[in-house]
Each structure stands twice: as C-alpha cells, then as structure tokens.
Short mmCIF file of C-alpha atoms in Angstrom, two decimals:
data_model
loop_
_atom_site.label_atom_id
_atom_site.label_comp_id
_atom_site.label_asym_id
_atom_site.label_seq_id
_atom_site.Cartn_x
_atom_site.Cartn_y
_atom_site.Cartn_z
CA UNK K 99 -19.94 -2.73 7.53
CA UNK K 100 -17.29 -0.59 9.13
CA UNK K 101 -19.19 1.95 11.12
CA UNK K 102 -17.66 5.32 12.95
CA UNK K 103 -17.57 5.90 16.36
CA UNK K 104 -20.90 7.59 17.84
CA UNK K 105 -18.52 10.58 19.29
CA UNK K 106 -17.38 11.02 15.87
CA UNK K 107 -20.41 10.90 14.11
CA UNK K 108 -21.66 13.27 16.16
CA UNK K 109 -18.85 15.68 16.25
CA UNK K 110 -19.21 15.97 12.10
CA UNK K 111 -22.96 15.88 12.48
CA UNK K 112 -22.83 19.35 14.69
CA UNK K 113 -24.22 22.05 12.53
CA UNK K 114 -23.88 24.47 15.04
CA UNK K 115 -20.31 24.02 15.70
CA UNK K 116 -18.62 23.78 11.75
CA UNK K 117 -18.24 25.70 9.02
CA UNK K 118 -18.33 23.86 5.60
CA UNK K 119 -14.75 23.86 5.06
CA UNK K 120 -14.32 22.36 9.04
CA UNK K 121 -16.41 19.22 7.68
CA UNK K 122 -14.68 18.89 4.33
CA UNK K 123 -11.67 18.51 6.47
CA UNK K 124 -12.90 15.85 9.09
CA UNK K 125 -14.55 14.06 6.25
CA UNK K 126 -11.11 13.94 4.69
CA UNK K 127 -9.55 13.23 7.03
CA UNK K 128 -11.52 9.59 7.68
CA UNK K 129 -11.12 8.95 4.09
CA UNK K 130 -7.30 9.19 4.24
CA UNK K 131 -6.93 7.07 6.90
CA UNK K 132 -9.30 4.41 6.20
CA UNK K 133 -7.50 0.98 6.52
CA UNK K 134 -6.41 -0.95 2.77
CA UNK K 135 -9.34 -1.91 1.17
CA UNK K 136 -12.04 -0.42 3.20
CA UNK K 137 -12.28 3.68 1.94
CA UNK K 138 -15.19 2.82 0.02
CA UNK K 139 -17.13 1.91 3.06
CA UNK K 140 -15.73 5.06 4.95
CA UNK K 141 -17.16 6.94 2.22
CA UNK K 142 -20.58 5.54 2.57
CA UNK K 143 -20.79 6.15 6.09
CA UNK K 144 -19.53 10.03 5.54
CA UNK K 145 -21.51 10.54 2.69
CA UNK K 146 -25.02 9.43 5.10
CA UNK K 147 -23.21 11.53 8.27
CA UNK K 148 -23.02 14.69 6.12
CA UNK K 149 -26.17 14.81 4.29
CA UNK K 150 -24.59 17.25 1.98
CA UNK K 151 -23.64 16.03 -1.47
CA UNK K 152 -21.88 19.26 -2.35
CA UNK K 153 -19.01 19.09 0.76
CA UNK K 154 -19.54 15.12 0.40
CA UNK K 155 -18.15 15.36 -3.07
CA UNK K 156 -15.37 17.96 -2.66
CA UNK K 157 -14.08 15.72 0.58
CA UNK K 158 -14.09 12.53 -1.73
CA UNK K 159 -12.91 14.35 -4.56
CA UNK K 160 -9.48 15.78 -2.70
CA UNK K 161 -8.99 12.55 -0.83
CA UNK K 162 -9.46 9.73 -3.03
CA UNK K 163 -6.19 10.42 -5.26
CA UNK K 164 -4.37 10.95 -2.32
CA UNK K 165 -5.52 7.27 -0.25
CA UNK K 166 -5.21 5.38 -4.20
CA UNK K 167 -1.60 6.24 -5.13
CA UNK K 168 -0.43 5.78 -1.33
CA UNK K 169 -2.20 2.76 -1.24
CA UNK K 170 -0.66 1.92 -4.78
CA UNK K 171 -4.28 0.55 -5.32
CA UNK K 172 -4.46 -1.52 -9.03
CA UNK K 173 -6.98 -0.89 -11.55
CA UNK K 174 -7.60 -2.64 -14.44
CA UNK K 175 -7.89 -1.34 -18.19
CA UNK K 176 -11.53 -1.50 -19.98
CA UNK K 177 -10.42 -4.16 -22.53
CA UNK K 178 -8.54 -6.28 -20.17
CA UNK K 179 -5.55 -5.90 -21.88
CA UNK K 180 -3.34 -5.29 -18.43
CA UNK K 181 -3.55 -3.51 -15.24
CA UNK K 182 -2.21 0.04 -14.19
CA UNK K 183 -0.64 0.76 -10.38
CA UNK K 184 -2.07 4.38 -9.44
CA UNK K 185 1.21 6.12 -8.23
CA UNK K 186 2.58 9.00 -8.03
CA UNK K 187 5.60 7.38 -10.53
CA UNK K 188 3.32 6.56 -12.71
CA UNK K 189 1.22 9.73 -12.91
CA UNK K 190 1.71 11.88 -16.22
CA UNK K 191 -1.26 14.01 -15.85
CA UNK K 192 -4.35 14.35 -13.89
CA UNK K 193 -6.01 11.41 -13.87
CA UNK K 194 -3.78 9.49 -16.24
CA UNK K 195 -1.64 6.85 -15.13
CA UNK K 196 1.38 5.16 -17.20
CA UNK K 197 2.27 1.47 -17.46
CA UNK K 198 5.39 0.96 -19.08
CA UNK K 199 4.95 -2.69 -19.48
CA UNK K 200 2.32 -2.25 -21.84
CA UNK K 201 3.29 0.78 -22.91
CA UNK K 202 -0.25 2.64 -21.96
CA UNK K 203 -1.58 5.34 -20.20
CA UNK K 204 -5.06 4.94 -18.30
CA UNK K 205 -7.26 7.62 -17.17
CA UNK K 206 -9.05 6.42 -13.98
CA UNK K 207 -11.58 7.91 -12.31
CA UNK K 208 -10.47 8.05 -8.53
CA UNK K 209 -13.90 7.89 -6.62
CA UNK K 210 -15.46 4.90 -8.09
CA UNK K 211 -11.93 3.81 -8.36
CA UNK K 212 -12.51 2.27 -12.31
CA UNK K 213 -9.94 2.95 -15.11
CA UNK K 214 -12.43 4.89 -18.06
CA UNK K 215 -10.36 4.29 -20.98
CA UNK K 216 -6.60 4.09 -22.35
CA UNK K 217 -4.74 5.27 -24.76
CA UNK K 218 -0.74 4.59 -26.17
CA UNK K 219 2.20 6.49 -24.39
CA UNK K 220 3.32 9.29 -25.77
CA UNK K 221 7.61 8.85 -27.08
CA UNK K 222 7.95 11.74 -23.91
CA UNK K 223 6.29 9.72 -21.42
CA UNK K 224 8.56 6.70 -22.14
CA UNK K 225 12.07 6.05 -21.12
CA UNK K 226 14.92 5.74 -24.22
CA UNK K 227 16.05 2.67 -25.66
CA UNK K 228 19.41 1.95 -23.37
CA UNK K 229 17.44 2.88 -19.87
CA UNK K 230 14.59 0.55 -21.48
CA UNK K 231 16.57 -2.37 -21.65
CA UNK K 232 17.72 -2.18 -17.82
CA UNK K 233 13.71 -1.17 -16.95
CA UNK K 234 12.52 -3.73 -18.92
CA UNK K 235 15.20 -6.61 -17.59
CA UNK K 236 14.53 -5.55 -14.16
CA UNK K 237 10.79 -5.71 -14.69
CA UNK K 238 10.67 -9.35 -16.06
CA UNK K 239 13.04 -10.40 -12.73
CA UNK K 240 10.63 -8.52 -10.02
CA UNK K 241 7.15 -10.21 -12.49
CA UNK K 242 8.97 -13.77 -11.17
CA UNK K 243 9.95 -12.53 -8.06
CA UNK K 244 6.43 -11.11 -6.90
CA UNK K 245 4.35 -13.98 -8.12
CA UNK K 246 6.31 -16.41 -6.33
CA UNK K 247 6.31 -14.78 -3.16
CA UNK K 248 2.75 -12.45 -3.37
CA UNK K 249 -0.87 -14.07 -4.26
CA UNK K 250 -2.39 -11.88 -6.49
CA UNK K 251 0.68 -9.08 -5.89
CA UNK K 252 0.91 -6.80 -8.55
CA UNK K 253 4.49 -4.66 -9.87
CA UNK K 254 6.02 -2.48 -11.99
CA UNK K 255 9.16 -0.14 -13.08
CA UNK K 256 9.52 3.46 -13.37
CA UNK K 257 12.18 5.22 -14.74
CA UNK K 258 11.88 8.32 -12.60
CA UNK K 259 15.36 10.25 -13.33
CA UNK K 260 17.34 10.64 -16.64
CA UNK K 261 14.72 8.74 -18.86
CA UNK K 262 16.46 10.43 -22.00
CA UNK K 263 20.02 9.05 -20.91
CA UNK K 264 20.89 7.50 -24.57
CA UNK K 265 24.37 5.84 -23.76
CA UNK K 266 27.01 4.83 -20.81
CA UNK K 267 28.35 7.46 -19.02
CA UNK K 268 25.18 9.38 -17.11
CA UNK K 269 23.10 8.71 -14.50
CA UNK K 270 19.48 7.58 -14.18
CA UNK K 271 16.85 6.14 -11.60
CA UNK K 272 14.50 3.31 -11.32
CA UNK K 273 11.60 3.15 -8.95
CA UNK K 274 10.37 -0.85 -8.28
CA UNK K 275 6.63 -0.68 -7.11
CA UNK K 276 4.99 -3.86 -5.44
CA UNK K 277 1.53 -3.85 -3.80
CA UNK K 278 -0.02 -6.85 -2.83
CA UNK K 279 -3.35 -7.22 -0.93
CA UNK K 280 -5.95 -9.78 1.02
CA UNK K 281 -9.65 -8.24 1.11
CA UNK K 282 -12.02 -10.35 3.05
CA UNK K 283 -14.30 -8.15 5.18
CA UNK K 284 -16.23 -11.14 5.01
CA UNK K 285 -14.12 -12.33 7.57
CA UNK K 286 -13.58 -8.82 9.15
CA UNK K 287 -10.12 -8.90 7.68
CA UNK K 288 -8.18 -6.93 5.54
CA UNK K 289 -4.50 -6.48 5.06
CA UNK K 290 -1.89 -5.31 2.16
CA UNK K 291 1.43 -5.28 1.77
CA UNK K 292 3.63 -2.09 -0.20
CA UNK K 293 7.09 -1.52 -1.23
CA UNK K 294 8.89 0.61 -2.74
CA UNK K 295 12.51 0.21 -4.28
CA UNK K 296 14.42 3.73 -5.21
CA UNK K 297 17.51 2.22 -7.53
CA UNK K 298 20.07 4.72 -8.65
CA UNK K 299 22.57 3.69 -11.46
CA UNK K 300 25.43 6.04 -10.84
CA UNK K 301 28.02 6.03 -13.72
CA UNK K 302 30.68 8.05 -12.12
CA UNK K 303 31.55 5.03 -9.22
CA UNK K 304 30.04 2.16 -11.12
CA UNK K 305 27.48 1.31 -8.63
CA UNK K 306 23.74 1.49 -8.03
CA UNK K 307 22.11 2.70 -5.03
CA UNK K 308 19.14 0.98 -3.64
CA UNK K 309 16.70 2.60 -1.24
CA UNK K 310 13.75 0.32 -0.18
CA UNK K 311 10.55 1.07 2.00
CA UNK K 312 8.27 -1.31 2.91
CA UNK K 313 4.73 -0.67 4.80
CA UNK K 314 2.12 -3.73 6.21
CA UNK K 315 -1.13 -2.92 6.68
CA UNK K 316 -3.66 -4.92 8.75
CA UNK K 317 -6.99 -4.62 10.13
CA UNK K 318 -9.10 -7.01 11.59
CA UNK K 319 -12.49 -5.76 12.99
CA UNK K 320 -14.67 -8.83 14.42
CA UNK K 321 -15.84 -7.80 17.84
CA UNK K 322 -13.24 -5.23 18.16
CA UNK K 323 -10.54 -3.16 16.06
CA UNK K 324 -7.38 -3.91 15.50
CA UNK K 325 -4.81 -2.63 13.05
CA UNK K 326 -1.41 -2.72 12.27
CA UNK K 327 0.29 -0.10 10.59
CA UNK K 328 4.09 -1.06 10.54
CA UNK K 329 7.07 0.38 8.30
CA UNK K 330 10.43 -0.42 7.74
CA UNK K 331 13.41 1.52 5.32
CA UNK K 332 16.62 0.26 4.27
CA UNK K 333 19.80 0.45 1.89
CA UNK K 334 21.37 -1.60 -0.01
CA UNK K 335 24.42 -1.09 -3.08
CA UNK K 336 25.82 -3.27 -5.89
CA UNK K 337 27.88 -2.80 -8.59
CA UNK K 338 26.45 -1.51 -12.06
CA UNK K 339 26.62 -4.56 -15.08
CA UNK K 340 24.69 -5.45 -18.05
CA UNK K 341 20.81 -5.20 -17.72
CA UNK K 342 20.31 -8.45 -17.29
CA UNK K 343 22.78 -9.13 -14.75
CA UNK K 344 21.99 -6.01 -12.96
CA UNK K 345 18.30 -7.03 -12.76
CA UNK K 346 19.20 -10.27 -10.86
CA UNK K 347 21.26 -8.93 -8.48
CA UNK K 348 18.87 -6.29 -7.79
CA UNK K 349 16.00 -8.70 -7.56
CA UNK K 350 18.27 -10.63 -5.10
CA UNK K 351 19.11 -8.04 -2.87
CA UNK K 352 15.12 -6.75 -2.77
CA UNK K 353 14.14 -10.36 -2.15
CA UNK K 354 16.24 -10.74 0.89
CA UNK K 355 15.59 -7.61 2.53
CA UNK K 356 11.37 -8.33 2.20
CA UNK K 357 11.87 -11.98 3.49
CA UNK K 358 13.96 -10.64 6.33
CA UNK K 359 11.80 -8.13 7.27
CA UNK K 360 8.84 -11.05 6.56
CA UNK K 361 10.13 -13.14 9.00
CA UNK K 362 10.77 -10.22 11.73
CA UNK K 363 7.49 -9.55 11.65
CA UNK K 364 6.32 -13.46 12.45
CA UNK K 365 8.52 -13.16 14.97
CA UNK K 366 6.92 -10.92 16.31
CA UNK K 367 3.48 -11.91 15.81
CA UNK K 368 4.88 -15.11 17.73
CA UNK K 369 5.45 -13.28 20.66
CA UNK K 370 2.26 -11.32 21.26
CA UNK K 371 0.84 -14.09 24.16
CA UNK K 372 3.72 -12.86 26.10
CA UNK K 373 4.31 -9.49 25.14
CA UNK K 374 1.44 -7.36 23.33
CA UNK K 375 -1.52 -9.24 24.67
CA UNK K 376 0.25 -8.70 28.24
CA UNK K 377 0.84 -4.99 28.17
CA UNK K 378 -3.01 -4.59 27.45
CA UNK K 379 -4.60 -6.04 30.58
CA UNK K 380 -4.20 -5.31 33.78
CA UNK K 381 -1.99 -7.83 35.77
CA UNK K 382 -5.09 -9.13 37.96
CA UNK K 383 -8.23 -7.55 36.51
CA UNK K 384 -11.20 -6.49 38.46
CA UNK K 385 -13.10 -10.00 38.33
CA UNK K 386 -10.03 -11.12 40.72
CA UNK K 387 -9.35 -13.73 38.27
CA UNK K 388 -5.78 -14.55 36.39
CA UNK K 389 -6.24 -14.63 32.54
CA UNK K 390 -4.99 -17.55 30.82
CA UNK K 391 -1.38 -16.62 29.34
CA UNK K 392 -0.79 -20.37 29.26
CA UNK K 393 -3.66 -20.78 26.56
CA UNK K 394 -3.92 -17.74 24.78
CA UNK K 395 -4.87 -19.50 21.50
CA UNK K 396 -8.36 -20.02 23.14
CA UNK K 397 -9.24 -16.40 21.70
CA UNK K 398 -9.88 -15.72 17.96
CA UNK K 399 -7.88 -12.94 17.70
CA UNK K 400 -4.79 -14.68 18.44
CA UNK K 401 -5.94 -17.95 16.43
CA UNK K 402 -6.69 -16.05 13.33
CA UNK K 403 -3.63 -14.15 13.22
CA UNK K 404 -1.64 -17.55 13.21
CA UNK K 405 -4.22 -18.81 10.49
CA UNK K 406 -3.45 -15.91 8.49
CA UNK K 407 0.15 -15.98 8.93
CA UNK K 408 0.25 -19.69 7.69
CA UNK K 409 2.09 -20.02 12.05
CA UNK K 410 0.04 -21.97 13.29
CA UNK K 411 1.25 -25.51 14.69
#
C-alpha cells in the first residue's frame, strides 16, 4: 500500500555497499518515521527489501517501542476489560504498561502491536491515596473533555513525580496524555492528533504549573505524498484547590489552549489556495498556461482537506 522510493529501495538493497549494522540502521530509520498508523506497512515493505529475517527482526525489534510510545498508540487488554496508552509515563518495565484507571498493568508485545495479557498493579506502581484523589478527579474531567471534542480519542493520568506524597505540604506532578487518531488508507488518509499536559502542583506558592505539547500528524498519499507534521508548546498556571476544583480548572485551561491551537491550524488550512499551493508552482509554468488560483477547489487535494476538516462551504 505505501511503497518506498525506488532510490531507496535500492540504496538498502546494495549488498556490496553495507555492513549489517548499516541496514539495521536505514531499516530503522523508515520504521521511526513512518507516518501515524502506517509502520506496519513500512515494515512489510523492509522486511521484503532486506530479505534477511535476522537484521529484519533486530530493526523492528529496536524501533517498534520507540514509534508506539511516541505515537502514544492504544492497545487493548485480552478480556476487554479497558485499554492501555503505550508511553513512556506509563511504562513500569519492559514491555509492561500501567493504566491507572483500571488499576492494571499490560504486557504488550510491540511488533504485532497486541497487549498478551494483564495483571493488577503492584501498591509501588500506584500513586497514594491524597495524589489519587487529584489523579483520579482530573482523569474523570479530561474522560468528558476528550470524548466531546475527539472521535474515538483515548486519555489518561500519570502521576510522574512525588507519587508517595501522603498529605499537604509537598510537591508532586501529573502528566495528562491524549491521543486521538483517523486511519483510512482506504482513502489514502491517515492523521492523529497527540498531547501532552506536564501539571506541577507546587505547595510552596500555591499554584500548579502547566506545560502542554501538542503534535498533528497527517498524511494523505492518493497520487502523491503529502504530510503534515506540525507542533506547538505552551504554558499555562492556576492556583492549587481541592481535587475537584483543580481538575476543572485544569481541564479548562487544556481545553482552550487545544481549541485555539485547533482553530489556528484551519486557519491555516484556509489559506493554502493563496499561500502553500502558490509557493509550490512556478508563477507561469512551462505549458505557458496560468493555473487556476481562482478555483483551486477543482483539485482533490484541496477538496479533501476541507472534507476532512468539516471547512468546507
């Protein structure tokens, strides 16, 4: 389905030219950056390129962990009992992944990218009963938050810092996850959608810290290839209250900074006819014949990013 350029496939198909460990690190290095959704097929194409199961494996091996907690990819547990985020929050040991919502830890197997079984969290791999109550409040606001705003998004809370924090008076950190995605290679369209929220409740001034990072990913590959890779950080402060309040005001303050980065993005989509699209063709091209700027939404690139984007008129 998604196929490599001939260049490349020849360049990792030289046997004269690389040493084993040359190819384990080209092969990796397609894996990595495959766009959301799509690493499988990457891996299918460098797995028939190599014809060599042993560097094949290694390659996969060292770079699907790395591509499934970046892409805070979601698995779900054998008994359908909940769903884990692969992240690097949420990683207690090799291959084992904590939710703290249900109070589990999964062990996944990364390649085939399958959760193998589960088993209860340890009383160390959980946070204490007072940071509990503010993870816990926090994660029922962002659960309301993310399925009003994401289809199918998926979220969760971390206590990364000070988990054994017992009573007023220290500090500890919370880490909000959200990772929504759109597969339809069908269509020759993929696209997801990450943040993550760094919160830090510091006692000594009263206030919590909020650090957010949000990354778009988009690639649509019908007669072409296009992708979007487009990031955006920001801060944010409040004061500390009681969990509950604390989680709404949080919520509040994550929820405005994703739709305003949301809509900067659509604005910016909106202006591709007479920006982007511009700056890649030559003012009068070689056929001697203007292009159309005054009907741009004749081509299907343009006309399915609007679909997508719900922009359309």
């Amino acid at each position: 389905m998604i196929k490599m350029l001939e260049e490349d496939k020849d360049f990792l198909e030289s046997e004269t030219q690389l040493t084993d460990d040359q190819k384990i690190e080209i092969a990796k290095w397609f894996l990595l950056n495959a766009p959301a959704g799509e690493i499988q097929y990457v891996a299918k194409d460098v797995r028939a390129i190599l014809k060599d199961e042993n560097i094949y494996k290694k390659a996969a091996e060292e770079s699907f962990p790395s591509y499934n907690k970046s892409h805070l990819i979601c698995l779900e547990f054998p008994n359908r009992s909940g769903d884990v985020l692969i992240t690097s929050f949420s990683e207690v040991d090799k291959d084992e992944y904590l939710d703290p919502r249900t109070a589990q830890v999964a062990r996944v197997d990364h390649v085939k990218q399958v959760c193998k079984d589960v088993r209860p969290a340890r009383d160390e791999e959980l946070p204490s009963a007072f940071v509990e109550e503010y993870r816990s409040a926090m994660d029922a606001e962002i659960m309301k938050y993310v399925s009003e705003t994401y289809p199918k998004g998926i979220c969760s809370v971390y206590c990364t810092k000070g988990k054994d924090v017992e009573e007023p008076g220290f500090d500890f950190e919370l880490v909000v996850v959200i990772s929504a995605a759109r597969h339809s290679p069908q269509n020759f369209c993929n696209g997801s959608w990450r943040s993550i929220w760094n919160i830090e409740f510091k006692d000594d001034i009263q206030s919590v810290e909020v650090r957010g990072e949000m990354q778009v990913g988009a690639h649509y590959f019908e007669e072409g290839n296009v992708q979007l890779d487009a990031k955006h950080k920001c801060k944010d402060t409040t004061l500390i209250q009681s969990p509950d309040d604390s989680a709404i005001s949080l919520v509040n303050t994550i929820r405005h900074h994703e739709t305003e980065y949301l809509a900067s993005l659509q604005t910016s989509y909106l202006k591709l006819p007479d920006t982007t699209f511009k700056d890649l063709r030559r003012k009068l091209p070689v056929t001697r014949t203007l292009f159309p700027w005054h009907n741009t939404a004749q081509f299907s690139l343009t006309r399915d990013i609007e679909k997508e984007l719900g922009i359309g008129k």
